[in-house]
N, CA and C of each residue as an Amber inpcrd file, in Angstrom:
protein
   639
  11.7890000  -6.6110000  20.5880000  11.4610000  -7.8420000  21.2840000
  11.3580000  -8.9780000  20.2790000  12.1210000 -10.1000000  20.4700000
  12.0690000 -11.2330000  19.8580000  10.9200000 -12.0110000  19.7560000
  10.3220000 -12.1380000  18.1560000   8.8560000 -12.9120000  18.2430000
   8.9250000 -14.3770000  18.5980000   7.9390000 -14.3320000  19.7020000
   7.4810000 -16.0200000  20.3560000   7.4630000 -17.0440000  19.4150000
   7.2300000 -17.9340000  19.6210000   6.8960000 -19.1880000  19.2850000
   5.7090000 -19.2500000  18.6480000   4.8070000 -18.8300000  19.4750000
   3.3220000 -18.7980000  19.2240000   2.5230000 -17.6340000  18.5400000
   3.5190000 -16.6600000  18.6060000   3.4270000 -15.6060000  17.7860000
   3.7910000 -16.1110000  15.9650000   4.9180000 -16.4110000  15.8150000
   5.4070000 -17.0700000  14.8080000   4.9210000 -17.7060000  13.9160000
   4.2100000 -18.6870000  14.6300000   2.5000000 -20.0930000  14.2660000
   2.0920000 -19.2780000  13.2820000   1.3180000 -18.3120000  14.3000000
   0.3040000 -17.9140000  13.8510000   0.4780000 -16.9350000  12.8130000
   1.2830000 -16.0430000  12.4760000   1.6230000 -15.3500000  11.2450000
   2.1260000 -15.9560000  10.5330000   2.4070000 -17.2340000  10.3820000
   2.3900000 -17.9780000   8.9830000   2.0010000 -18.7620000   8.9470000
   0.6420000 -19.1870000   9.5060000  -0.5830000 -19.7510000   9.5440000
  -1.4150000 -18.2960000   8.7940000  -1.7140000 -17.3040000   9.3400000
  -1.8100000 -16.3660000   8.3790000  -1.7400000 -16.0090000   6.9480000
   0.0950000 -15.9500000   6.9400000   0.3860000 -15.5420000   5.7420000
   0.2800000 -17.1390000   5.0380000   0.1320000 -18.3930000   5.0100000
  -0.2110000 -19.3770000   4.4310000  -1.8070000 -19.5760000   4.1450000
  -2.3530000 -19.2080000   4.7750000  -4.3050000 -18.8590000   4.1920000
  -4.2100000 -17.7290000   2.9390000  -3.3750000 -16.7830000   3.1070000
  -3.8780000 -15.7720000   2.9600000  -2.9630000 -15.6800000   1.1480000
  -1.8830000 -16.5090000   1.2960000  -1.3660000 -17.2360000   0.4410000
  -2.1350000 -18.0130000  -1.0740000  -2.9000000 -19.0560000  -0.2120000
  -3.4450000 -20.1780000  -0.5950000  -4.6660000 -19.4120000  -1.1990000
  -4.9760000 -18.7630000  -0.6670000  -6.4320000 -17.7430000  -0.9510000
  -6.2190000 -16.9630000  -2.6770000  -4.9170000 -15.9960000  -2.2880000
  -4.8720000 -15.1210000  -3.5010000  -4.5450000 -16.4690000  -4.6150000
  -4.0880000 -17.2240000  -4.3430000  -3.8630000 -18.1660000  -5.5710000
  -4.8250000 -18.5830000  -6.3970000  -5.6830000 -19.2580000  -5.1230000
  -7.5160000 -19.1890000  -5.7000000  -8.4780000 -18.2090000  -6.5780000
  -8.2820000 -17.0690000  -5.9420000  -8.4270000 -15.4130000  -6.5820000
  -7.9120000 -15.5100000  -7.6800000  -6.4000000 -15.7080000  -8.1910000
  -5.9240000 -15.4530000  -9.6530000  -6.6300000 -16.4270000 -10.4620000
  -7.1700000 -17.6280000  -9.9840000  -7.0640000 -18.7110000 -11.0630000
  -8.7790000 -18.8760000 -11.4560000  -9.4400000 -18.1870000 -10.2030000
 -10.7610000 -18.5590000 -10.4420000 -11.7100000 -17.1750000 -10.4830000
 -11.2000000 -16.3060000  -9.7790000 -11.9210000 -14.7720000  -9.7670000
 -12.1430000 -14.6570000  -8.0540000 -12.6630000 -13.5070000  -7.7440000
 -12.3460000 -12.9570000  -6.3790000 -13.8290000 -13.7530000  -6.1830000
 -14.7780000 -13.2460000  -6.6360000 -16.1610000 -13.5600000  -6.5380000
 -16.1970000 -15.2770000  -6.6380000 -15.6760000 -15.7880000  -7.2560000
 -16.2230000 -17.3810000  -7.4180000 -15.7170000 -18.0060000  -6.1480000
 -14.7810000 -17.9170000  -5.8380000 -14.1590000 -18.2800000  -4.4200000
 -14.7240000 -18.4600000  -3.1350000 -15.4420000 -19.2610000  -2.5460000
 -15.8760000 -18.9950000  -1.2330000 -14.6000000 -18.4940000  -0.1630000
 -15.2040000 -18.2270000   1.0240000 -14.2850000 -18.6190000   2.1480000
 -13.2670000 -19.9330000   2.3100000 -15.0100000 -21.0050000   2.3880000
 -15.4330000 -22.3240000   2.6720000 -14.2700000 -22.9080000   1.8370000
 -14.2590000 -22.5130000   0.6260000 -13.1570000 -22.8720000  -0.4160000
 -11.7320000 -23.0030000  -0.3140000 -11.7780000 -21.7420000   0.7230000
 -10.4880000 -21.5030000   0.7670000  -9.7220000 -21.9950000   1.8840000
 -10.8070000 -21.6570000   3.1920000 -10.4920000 -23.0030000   4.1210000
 -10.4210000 -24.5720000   4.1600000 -10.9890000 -24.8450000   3.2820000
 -10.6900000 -26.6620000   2.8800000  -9.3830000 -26.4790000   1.9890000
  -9.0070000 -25.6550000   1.3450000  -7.7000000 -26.1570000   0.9490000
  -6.5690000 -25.3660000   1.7590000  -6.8570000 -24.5210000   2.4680000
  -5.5630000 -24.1560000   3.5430000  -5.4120000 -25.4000000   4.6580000
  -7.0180000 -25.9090000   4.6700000  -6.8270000 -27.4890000   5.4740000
  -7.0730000 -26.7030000   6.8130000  -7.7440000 -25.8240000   7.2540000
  -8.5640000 -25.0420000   8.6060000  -9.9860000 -24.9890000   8.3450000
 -10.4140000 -24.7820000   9.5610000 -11.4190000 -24.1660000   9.6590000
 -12.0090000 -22.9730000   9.0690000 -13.5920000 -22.6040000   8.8470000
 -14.2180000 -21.2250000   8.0200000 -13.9260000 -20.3030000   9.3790000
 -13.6880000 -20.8700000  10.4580000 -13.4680000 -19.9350000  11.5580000
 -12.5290000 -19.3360000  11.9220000 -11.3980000 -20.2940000  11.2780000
 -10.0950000 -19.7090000  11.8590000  -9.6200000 -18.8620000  10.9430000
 -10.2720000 -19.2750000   9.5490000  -9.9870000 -17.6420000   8.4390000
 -10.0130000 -16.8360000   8.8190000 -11.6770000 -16.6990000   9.8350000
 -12.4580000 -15.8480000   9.7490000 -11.8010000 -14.9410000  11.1630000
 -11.2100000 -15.4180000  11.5680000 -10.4720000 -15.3020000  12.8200000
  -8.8410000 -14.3270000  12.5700000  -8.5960000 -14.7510000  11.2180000
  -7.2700000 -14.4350000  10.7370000  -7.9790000 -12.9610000  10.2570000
  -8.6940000 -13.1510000   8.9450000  -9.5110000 -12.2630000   8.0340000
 -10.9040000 -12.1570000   8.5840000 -11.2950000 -10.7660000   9.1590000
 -12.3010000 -10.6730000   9.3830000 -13.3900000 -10.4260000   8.2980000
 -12.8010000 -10.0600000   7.3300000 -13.3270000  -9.9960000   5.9300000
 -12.8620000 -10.4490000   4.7420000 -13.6200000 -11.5410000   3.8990000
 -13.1730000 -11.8160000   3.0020000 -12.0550000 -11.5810000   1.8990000
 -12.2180000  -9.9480000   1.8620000 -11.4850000  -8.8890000   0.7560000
 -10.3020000  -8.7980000   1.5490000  -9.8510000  -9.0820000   3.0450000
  -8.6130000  -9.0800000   3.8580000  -7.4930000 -10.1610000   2.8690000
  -8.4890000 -11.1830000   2.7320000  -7.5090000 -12.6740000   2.2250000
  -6.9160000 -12.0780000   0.9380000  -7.3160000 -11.0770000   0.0160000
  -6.5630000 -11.1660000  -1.1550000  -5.4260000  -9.4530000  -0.8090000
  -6.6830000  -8.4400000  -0.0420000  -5.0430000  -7.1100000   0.3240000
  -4.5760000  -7.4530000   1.6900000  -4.1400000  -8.6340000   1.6230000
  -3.7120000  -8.6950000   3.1750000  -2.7020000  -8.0620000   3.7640000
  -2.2170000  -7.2060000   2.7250000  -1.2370000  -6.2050000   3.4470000
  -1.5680000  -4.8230000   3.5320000  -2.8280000  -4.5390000   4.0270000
  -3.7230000  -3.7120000   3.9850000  -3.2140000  -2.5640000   5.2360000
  -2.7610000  -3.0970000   6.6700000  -2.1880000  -2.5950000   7.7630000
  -0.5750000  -1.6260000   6.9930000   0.1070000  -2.5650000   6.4750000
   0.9230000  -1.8240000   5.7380000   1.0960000  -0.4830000   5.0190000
   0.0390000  -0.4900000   4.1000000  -0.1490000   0.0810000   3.2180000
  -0.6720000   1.9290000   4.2240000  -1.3770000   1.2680000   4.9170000
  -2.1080000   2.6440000   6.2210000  -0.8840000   3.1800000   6.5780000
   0.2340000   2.4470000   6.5710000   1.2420000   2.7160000   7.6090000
   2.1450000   3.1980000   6.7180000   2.4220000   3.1700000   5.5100000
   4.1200000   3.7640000   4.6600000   3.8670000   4.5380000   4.9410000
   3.1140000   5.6530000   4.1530000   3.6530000   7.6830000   3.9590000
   3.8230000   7.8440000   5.7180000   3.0150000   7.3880000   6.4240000
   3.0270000   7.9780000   7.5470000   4.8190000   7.5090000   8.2770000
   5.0680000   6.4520000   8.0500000   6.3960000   5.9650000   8.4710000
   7.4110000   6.7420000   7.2190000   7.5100000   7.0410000   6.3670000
   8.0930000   7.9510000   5.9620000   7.8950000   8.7830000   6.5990000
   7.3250000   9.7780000   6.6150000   7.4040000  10.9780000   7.4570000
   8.2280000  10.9990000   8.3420000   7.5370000  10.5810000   9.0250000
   8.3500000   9.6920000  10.6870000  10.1500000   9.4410000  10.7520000
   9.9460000   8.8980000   9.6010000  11.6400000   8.2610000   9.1150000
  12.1610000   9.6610000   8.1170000  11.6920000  10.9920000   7.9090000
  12.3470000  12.0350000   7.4870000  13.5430000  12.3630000   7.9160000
  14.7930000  12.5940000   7.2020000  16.2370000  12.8760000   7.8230000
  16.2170000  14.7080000   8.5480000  17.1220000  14.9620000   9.0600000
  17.7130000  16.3260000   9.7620000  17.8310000  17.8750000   8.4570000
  16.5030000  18.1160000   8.5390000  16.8780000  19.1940000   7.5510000
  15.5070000  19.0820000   5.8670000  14.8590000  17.6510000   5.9250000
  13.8760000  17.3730000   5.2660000  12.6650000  17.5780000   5.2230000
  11.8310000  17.6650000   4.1190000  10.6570000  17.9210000   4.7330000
   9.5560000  16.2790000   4.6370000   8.4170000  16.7400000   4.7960000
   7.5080000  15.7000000   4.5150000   7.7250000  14.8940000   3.0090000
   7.2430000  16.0400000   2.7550000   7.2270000  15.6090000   1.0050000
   8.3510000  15.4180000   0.3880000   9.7900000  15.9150000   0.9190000
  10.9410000  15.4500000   0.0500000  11.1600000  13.8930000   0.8760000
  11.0430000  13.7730000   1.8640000  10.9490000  12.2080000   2.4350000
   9.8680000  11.1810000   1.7050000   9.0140000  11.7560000   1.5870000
   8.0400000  10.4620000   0.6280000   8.4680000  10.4300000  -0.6200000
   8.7250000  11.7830000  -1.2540000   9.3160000  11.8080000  -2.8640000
  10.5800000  10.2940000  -2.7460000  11.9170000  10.5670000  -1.7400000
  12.7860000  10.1120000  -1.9100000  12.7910000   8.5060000  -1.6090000
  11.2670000   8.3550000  -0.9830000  11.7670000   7.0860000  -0.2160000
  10.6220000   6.1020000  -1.8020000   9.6200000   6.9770000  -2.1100000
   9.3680000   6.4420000  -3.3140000  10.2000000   6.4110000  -4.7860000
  10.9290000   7.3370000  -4.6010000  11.9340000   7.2640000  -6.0620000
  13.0610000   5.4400000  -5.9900000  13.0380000   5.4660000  -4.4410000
  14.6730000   4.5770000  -3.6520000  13.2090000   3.3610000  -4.2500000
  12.1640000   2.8000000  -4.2760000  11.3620000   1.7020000  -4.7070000
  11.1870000   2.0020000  -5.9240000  10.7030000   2.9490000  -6.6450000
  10.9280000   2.8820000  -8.5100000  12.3430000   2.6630000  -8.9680000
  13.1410000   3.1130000  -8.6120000  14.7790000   2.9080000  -8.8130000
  15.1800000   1.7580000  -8.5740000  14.7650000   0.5960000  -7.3500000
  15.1960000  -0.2090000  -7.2770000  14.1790000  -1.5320000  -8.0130000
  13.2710000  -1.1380000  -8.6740000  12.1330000  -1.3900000  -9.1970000
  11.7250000  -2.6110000  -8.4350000  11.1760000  -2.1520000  -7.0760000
  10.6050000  -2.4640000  -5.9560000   9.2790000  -3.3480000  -6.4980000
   8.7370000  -4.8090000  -5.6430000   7.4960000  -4.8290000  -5.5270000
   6.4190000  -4.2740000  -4.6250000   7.2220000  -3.5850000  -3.9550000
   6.3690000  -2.8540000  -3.1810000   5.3970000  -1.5680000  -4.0290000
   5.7840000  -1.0430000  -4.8130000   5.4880000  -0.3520000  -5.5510000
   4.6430000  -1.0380000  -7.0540000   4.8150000  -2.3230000  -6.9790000
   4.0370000  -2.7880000  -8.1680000   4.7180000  -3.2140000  -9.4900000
   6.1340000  -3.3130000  -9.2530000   6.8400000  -3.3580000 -10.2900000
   7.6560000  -5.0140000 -10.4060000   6.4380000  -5.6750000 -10.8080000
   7.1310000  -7.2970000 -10.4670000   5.8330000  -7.5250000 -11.5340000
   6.6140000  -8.4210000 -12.5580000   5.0850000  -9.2880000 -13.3940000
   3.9150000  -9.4950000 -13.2770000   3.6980000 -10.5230000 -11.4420000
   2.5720000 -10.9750000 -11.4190000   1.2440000  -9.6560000 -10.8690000
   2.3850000  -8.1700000 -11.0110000   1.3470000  -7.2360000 -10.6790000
   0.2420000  -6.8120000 -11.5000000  -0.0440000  -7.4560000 -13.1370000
  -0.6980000  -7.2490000 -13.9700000  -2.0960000  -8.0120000 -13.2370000
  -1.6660000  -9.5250000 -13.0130000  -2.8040000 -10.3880000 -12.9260000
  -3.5320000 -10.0370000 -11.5670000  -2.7390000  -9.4090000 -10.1890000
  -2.8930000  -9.1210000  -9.0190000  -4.0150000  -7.7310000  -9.1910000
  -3.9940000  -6.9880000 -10.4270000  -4.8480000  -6.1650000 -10.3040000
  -6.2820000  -6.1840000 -11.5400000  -5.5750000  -6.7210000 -11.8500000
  -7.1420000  -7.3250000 -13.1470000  -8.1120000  -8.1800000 -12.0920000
  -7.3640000  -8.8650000 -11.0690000  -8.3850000  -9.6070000  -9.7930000
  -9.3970000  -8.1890000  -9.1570000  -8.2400000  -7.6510000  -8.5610000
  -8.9480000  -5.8030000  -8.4020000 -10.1040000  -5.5190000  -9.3980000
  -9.6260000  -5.0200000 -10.4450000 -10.4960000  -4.2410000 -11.6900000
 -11.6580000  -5.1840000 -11.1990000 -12.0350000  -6.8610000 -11.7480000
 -12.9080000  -7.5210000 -11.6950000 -14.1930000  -7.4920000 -10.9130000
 -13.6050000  -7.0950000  -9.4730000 -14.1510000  -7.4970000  -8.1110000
 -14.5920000  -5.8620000  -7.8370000 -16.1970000  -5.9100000  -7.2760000
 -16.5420000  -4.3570000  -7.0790000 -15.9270000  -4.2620000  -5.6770000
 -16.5040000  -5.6810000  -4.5660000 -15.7920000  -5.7980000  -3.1220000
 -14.5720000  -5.4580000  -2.7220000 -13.5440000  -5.6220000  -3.9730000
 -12.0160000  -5.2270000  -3.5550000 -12.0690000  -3.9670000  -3.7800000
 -12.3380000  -3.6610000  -4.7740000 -12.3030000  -2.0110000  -5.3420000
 -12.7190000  -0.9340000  -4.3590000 -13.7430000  -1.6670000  -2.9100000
 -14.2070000  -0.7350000  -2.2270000 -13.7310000  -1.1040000  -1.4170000
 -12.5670000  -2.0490000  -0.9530000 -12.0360000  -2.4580000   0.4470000
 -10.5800000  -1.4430000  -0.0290000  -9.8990000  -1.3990000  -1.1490000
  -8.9470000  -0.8090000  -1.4660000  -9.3320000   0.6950000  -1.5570000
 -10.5120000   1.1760000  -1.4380000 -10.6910000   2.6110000  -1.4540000
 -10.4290000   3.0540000   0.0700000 -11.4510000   1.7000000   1.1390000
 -11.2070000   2.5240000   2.3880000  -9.8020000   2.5660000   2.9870000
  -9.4360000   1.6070000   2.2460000  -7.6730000   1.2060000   2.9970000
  -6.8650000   2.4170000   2.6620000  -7.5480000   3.2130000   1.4150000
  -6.7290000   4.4420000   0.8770000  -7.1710000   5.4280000   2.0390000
  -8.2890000   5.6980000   2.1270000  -8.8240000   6.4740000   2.6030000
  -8.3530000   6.4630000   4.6280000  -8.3760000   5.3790000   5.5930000
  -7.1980000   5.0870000   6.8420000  -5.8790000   5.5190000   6.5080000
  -5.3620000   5.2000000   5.0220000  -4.1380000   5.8560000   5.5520000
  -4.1760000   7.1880000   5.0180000  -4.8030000   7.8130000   4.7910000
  -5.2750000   9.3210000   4.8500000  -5.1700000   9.9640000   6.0590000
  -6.4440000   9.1590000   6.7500000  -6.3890000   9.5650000   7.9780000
  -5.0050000   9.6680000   8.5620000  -4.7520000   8.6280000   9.1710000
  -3.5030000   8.2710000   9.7800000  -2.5100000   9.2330000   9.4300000
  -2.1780000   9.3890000   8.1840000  -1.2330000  10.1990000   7.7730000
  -1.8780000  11.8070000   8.3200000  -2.7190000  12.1630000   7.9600000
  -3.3570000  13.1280000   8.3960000  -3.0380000  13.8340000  10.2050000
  -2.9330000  12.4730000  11.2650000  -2.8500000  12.7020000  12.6050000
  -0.9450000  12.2560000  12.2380000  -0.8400000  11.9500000  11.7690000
   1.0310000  11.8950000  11.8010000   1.7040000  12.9140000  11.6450000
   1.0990000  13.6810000  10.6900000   1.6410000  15.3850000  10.2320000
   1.1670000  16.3120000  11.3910000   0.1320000  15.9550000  11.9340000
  -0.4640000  16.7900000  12.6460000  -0.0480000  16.9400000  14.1760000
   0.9380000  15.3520000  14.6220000   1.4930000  14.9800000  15.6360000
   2.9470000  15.8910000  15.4050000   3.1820000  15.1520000  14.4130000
   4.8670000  15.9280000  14.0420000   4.9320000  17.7450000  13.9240000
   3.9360000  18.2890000  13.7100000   3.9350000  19.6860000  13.1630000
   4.0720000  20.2000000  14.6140000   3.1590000  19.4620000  15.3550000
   2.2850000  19.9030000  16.7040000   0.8870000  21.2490000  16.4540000
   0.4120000  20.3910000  15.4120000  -0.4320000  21.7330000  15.0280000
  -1.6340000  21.4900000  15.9140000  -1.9300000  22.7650000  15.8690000
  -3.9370000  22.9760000  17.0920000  -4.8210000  22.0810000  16.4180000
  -5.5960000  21.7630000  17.5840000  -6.3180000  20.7030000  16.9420000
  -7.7680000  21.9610000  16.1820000  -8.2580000  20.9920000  15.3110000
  -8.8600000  21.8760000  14.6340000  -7.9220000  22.3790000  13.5660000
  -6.4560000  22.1740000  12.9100000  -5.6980000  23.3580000  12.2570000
  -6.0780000  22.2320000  10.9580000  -6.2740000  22.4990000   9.6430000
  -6.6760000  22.0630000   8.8000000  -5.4850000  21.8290000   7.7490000
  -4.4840000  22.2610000   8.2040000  -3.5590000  22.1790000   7.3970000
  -3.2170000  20.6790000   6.9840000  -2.6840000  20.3140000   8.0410000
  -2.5150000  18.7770000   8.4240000  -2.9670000  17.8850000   7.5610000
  -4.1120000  18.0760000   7.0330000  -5.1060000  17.2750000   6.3530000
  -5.1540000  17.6390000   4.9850000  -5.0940000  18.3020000   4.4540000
  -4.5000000  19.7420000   3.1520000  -3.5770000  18.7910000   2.9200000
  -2.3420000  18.9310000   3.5670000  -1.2870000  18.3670000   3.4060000
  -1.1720000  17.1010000   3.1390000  -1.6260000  16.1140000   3.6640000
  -1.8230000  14.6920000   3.9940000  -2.1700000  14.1820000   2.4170000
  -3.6640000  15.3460000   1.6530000  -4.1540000  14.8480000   0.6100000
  -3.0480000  15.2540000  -0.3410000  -2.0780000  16.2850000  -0.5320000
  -0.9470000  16.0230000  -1.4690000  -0.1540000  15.1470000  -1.6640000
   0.2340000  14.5320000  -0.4850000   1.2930000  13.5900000  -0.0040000
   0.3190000  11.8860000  -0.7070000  -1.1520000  11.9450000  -0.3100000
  -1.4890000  10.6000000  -1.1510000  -1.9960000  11.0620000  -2.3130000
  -1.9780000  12.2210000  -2.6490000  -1.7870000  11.9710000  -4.4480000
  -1.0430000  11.7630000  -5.1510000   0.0630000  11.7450000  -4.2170000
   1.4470000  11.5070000  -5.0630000   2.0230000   9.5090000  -5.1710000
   1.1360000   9.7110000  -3.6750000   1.5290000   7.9410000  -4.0400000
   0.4390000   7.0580000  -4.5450000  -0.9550000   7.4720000  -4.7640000
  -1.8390000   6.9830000  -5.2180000  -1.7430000   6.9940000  -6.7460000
  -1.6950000   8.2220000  -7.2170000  -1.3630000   8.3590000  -8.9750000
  -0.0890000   7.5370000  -9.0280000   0.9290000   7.6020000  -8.5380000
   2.1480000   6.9940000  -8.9160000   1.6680000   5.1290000  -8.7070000
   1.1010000   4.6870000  -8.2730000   0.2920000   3.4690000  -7.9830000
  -0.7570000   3.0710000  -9.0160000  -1.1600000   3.6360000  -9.5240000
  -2.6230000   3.2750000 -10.2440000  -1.7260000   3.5690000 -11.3840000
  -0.8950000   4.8560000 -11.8680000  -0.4080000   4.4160000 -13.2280000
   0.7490000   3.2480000 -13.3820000   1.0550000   2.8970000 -12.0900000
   2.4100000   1.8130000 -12.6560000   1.5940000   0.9720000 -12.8780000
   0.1680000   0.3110000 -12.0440000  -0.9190000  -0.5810000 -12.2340000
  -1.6860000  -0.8400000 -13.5600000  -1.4580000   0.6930000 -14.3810000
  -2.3550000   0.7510000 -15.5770000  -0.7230000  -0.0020000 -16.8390000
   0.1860000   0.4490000 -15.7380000   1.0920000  -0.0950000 -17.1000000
   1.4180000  -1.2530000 -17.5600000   1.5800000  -1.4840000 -15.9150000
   2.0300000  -3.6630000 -15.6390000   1.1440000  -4.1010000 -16.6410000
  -0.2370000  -3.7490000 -16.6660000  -1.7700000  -4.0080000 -17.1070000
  -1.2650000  -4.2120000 -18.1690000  -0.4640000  -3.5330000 -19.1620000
  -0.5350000  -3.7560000 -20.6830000   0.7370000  -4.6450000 -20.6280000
   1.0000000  -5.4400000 -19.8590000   2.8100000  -6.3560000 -20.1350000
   3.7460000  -5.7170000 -20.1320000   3.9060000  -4.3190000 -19.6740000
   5.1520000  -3.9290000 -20.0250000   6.7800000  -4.5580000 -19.1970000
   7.6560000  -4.4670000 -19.2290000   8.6140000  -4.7630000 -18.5590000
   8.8890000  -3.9850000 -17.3720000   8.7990000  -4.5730000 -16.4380000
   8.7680000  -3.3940000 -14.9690000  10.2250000  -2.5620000 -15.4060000
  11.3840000  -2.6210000 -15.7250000  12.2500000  -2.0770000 -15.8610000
  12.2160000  -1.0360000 -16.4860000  11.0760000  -0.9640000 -17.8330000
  10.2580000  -0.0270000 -19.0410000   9.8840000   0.9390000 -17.3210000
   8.7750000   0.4550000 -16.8880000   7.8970000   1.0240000 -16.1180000
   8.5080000   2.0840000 -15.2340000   9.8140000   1.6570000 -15.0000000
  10.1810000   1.8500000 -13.5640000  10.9350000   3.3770000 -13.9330000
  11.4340000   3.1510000 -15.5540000  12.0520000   4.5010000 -15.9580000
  11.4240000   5.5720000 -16.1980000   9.5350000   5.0020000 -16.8050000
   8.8720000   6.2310000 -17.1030000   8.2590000   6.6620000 -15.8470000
   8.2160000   5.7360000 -14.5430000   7.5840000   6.4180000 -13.0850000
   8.8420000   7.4240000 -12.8180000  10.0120000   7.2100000 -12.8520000
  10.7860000   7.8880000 -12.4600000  10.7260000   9.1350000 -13.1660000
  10.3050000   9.4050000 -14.0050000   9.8510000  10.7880000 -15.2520000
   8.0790000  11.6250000 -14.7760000   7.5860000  10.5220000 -14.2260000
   6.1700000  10.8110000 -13.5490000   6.3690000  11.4320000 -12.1780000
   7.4210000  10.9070000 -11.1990000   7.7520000  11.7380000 -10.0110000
   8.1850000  12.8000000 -10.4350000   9.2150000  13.1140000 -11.1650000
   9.6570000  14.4070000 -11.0950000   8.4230000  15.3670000 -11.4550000
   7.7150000  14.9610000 -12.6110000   6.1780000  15.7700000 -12.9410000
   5.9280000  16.5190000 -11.3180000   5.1120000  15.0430000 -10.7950000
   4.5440000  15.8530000  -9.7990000   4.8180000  16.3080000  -8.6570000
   6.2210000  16.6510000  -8.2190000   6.7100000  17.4680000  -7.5910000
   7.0930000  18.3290000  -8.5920000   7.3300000  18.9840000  -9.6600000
   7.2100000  20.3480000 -10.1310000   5.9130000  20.5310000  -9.9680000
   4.7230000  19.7850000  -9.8050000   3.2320000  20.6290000  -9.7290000
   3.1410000  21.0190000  -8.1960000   4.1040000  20.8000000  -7.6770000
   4.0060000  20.7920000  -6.0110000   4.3740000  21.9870000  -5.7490000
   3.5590000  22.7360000  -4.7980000   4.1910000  23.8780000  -4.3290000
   5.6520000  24.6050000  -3.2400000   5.1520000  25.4710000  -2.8760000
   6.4820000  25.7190000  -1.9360000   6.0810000  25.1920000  -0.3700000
   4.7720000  25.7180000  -0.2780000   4.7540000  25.5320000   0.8190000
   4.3320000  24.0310000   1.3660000   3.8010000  23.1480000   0.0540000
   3.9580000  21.4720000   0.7120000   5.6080000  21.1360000   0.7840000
   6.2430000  21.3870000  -0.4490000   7.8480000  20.8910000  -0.3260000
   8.4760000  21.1970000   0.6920000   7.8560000  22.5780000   1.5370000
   8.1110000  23.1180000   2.6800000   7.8130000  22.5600000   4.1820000
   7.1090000  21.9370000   4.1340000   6.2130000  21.3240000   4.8480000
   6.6690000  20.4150000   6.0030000   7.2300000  20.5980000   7.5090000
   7.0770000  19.8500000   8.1590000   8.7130000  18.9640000   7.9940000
   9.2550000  20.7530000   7.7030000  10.6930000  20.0910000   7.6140000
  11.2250000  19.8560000   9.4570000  11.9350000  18.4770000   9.1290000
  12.5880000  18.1360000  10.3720000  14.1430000  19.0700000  10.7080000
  13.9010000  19.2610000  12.3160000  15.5300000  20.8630000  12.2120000
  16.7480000  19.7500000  12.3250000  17.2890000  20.7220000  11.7850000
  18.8730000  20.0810000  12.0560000  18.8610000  19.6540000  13.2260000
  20.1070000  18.7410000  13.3090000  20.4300000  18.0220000  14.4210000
  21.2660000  18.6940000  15.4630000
């Protein structure tokens, strides 16, 4: 369905707060920043932030909905014959390879997470955001498997699948951190995936393979 008019507005009325905000964040710190601050120079209201961002820590991970949503849309998006884990492996190798910012591999990802490190508020808004798409991923495997409720596997599973994209995240984060050249970065993540799928077993690599067509 084709987005409205008024739909339109308002997500880049959005993504322009939310914009204007992280800019504030890099230049001044997460903490020094009001709201108030940030609404006088987006030129709105503290309400209509507050309306956009129900929480402060929204304005700087505002792609927080996203983030809940990859592994699980990988999965989802697994080809005829794949499993879970070779679909997240592949669809994360296709963003280190193409040395994706989605993955963290763009310059300003050094300064974007020293804002992180700084701030205890982000550090714990970025834990629960880890922790939803846990979940989520957790009822996605568990939808796709069709496993009993109560089957624990699902969830077993779920926590391999975000250790693989969480470590692969926090070390490209620890690397940007020292200046390196995302291109540097992007060759030694690609040496870090293969790691941890050899630590991976049979039965996650196994896991929730989709049947032939």
């Amino acid at each position: 369905m084709a987005e409205g008019l008024r739909e339109r507005k308002k997500r880049q009325t959005k993504q322009r707060i939310s914009d204007i905000a992280t800019g504030l964040f890099l230049e001044h710190g997460f903490v020094t920043v009001t709201v108030a601050e940030v609404a006088e120079a987006a030129d709105v209201s503290v309400n209509t932030v507050y309306n956009y961002f129900p929480v402060k820590e929204d304005l700087f991970l505002d792609r927080g909905e996203a983030v809940i949503e990859r592994l699980s849309g990988y999965v989802r998006g697994r080809r005829a014959g794949e499993s879970a884990a070779a679909a997240v492996l592949r669809e994360l190798r296709s963003d280190v390879e193409g040395v994706s910012p989605h993955v963290g591999l763009f310059p300003g990802w050094a300064d974007f997470m020293r804002v992180i490190t700084d701030a205890h508020p982000l550090r714990s808004r970025l834990w629960e955001i880890q922790q939803e798409a846990l979940g989520h991923l957790t009822k996605t495997l568990a939808k796709e498997t069709n496993a009993a409720d109560g089957d624990p596997l699902p969830g077993l599973m779920a926590g391999q699948l975000s250790w693989i994209h969480s470590t692969l995240m926090a070390w490209i984060g620890d690397e940007m951190v020292k200046c390196r050249k995302p291109a540097e970065v992007s060759r030694d993540a690609l040496v870090l995936l293969d790691e941890m799928e050899d630590l991976l077993g049979e039965k996650v690599l196994n896991y929730a393979v989709r049947d032939a067509e």
